[in-house]
Amino acid sequence: MMLLPCPWCGPRNVTEFRYGGRAVERPDPGTTSPERWRRYLHLQKNPLGWDTENWYHSAGCRRYFAVQRHTGTNEVRAGEAST
Amino acid sequence: MSSSSNGRTASGGNGRRPDRLRDYSAWRLFRQGLSNDEWPRAWHHHDLRSSYDVVIIGGGVHGLATAYYLAANHGIRNVAVLDKAYIGSGGSGRNTAILRSNYLTPEGVRFYDRSVTLYEHLAADLNFNVMFSQRGHLTLAHNDSSLRTMRWRAEVNKVQKVDSEVIGPDKVSELVPYLDTSAQTRYPILGALYHPPGGIIRHDAVVWGYARAADAHGVHIHQKTEVLGIDVDGGRVSGVRTNRGSISAPIVVNCTAGWSTLISDMAGVDMPVQTFPLQAAVTEPVKPFLDTVVVSGTLHVYCSQTDRGELVFGASVDPFASYSIRGSLEFTEGVAGHVLELMPALSKMRLLRQWAGLCDMTPDYSPIMGPTPVEGFYVDVGWGTYGFKAGPVSGEAMAENIATGRVPEIIAPFGLDRFADGRLVGEKGAAAVGH
């Protein structure tokens, strides 16, 4: 079983959550360049190692938070609140 | 009933086959049975040369097929295939061995149909029994929207002369009597896309057959040879560094799955790829009762029975990106529940084992093939959940691309530049289950 540390509910089984993808900054679509928007859409990194990502506690508090996860071992470190 | 009825032929058997490739025959089997002699090794160990004309990273079906067609079709024999473990240890040995060509886009259908045609002739071309069993492929529809997509796919397929049609629950029940086709289930079967040329194959035999044939043409297969870096000089690739030494090469091909972004990063090429595990499982062997491949996108499951009698189950990719290939209980519970919704009679069967492989998912569920901004560095990656069935055609096309310097028409829609131009080839509706 893989537990994710929800900052509001505590550690819960990963099946309660929805993966929100890598935590990357979204460029403002009104002012960004097509090249930057393309990189944001398609050319994100696919790292092997520790990475920061967003998760959504869909079967719990229904809030988003950030988690540090090692993509090779699925080991996780405590997340922090995210809006 | 085969997709080769559309008049096109396979490319192999061009009269330049080395003697060693004709070595397996009924007579040879008989003679070997009378003696205590060992069979000769199917492929050989070589010392690493300091330079090759082409270095292929990844010893799966894609890498070995590319090497084989480079040697057999284009006479380029000074080729090395590198694998960090053993050949076929990645996706080529972890997939569920299903072949089909009933895709959604005309580009995709044409491409995968060429692969089925090559697979139909593969045993003869390689002189190796790959056990291709064209038993028919059923994609079940449990709601109106999937039935609509099936009709769409069937029409696109027919235009490309691929045998594919939508059938009703009666015909489904006739083909697979063990399926629960009653209207009383949670997800009643409304119909199915029936694709007679689809089927299953012995995936290890495909890898070994290509390895043996490439070796007979003079290709060097280097196992336990891990690429640690790729040298790029002034926008041109110049070689690779491995744990067994450095190799200089004007052409390097990335044929890896699971590690394709990490290898491309070494050459400084960004890939629109995210890696997800996909899990599969196999039951104990039972008597043959299921002679078609059954797929349900709504229930996220596909199922076929091997020649040994085991049932092979696969699912969609795991719900989050990872390089971990550990199995999970959630997968086992899910796949068991969904299989039982389709075939309640299997409730007493026991699972033997489960495993996972890595799938490189692209934004449009189509692969990435061809040249990159780094001259001499080619990619054949992004194979998501559909790489094994495309092994022969991408090997053939990549070899042509490398030998002639021109991108063959059949893979032109799948170039890396399509993400800059916005020419995506959307195969989400047909590439895999449950996306």
PDB file of C-alpha atoms in Angstrom, chain A residues 1-2 13-15 19 22 38-39 41-49 53 55 69-74, chain B residues 258-259 261-262 265 270-276 319-325 330 360 363 419-421 424:
ATOM      1  CA  MET A   1       0.000   0.000   0.000  1.00  0.00           C
ATOM      2  CA  MET A   2       1.222   3.491  -0.801  1.00  0.00           C
ATOM      3  CA  ASN A  13      -4.117   5.271   0.804  1.00  0.00           C
ATOM      4  CA  VAL A  14      -3.127   6.579  -2.631  1.00  0.00           C
ATOM      5  CA  THR A  15      -6.414   5.285  -4.101  1.00  0.00           C
ATOM      6  CA  TYR A  19      -2.796  12.665  -9.557  1.00  0.00           C
ATOM      7  CA  ARG A  22       4.034  17.807 -11.938  1.00  0.00           C
ATOM      8  CA  ARG A  38       4.153  24.702 -26.264  1.00  0.00           C
ATOM      9  CA  ARG A  39       6.866  23.847 -23.760  1.00  0.00           C
ATOM     10  CA  LEU A  41       1.830  21.883 -22.797  1.00  0.00           C
ATOM     11  CA  HIS A  42       4.098  19.215 -24.264  1.00  0.00           C
ATOM     12  CA  LEU A  43       7.745  19.419 -23.282  1.00  0.00           C
ATOM     13  CA  GLN A  44       7.745  18.942 -19.523  1.00  0.00           C
ATOM     14  CA  LYS A  45      10.509  17.024 -17.839  1.00  0.00           C
ATOM     15  CA  ASN A  46       9.991  13.349 -17.032  1.00  0.00           C
ATOM     16  CA  PRO A  47      12.498  13.010 -14.197  1.00  0.00           C
ATOM     17  CA  LEU A  48      13.708   9.819 -12.542  1.00  0.00           C
ATOM     18  CA  GLY A  49      14.198  10.869  -8.918  1.00  0.00           C
ATOM     19  CA  GLU A  53       3.756  17.216  -7.850  1.00  0.00           C
ATOM     20  CA  TRP A  55      -2.404  15.701  -5.756  1.00  0.00           C
ATOM     21  CA  ARG A  69       7.739  11.845  -4.541  1.00  0.00           C
ATOM     22  CA  HIS A  70      10.655   9.761  -5.827  1.00  0.00           C
ATOM     23  CA  THR A  71       9.480   8.573  -9.247  1.00  0.00           C
ATOM     24  CA  GLY A  72      11.752   5.513  -9.137  1.00  0.00           C
ATOM     25  CA  THR A  73      10.656   4.140  -5.761  1.00  0.00           C
ATOM     26  CA  ASN A  74       7.330   5.968  -5.112  1.00  0.00           C
TER      27      ASN A  74
ATOM     28  CA  GLY B 258      10.516   3.670 -20.268  1.00  0.00           C
ATOM     29  CA  TRP B 259      13.906   5.348 -20.463  1.00  0.00           C
ATOM     30  CA  THR B 261      13.375  10.723 -22.109  1.00  0.00           C
ATOM     31  CA  LEU B 262      16.482   9.950 -20.011  1.00  0.00           C
ATOM     32  CA  ASP B 265      18.185  14.091 -22.361  1.00  0.00           C
ATOM     33  CA  ASP B 270      13.458  17.323 -25.145  1.00  0.00           C
ATOM     34  CA  MET B 271      10.728  14.698 -25.476  1.00  0.00           C
ATOM     35  CA  PRO B 272       6.984  15.211 -24.969  1.00  0.00           C
ATOM     36  CA  VAL B 273       6.800  11.986 -22.959  1.00  0.00           C
ATOM     37  CA  GLN B 274       5.626  11.024 -19.471  1.00  0.00           C
ATOM     38  CA  THR B 275       6.364   7.530 -18.181  1.00  0.00           C
ATOM     39  CA  PHE B 276       3.586   5.450 -16.593  1.00  0.00           C
ATOM     40  CA  PRO B 319      -3.094   6.491 -12.468  1.00  0.00           C
ATOM     41  CA  PHE B 320       0.143   8.408 -11.876  1.00  0.00           C
ATOM     42  CA  ALA B 321       3.520   8.778 -13.623  1.00  0.00           C
ATOM     43  CA  SER B 322       6.300   6.571 -12.242  1.00  0.00           C
ATOM     44  CA  TYR B 323       9.358   4.532 -13.176  1.00  0.00           C
ATOM     45  CA  SER B 324       8.506   1.927 -10.540  1.00  0.00           C
ATOM     46  CA  ILE B 325       7.557  -1.509 -11.839  1.00  0.00           C
ATOM     47  CA  GLU B 330      -5.342  -2.153  -6.434  1.00  0.00           C
ATOM     48  CA  ASP B 360       6.081   6.289 -22.502  1.00  0.00           C
ATOM     49  CA  PRO B 363       0.112  13.851 -25.590  1.00  0.00           C
ATOM     50  CA  PHE B 419       4.245  19.047 -31.493  1.00  0.00           C
ATOM     51  CA  ALA B 420       5.648  22.383 -32.689  1.00  0.00           C
ATOM     52  CA  ASP B 421       3.374  22.534 -35.743  1.00  0.00           C
ATOM     53  CA  LEU B 424      -1.132  15.837 -33.584  1.00  0.00           C
TER      54      LEU B 424
END
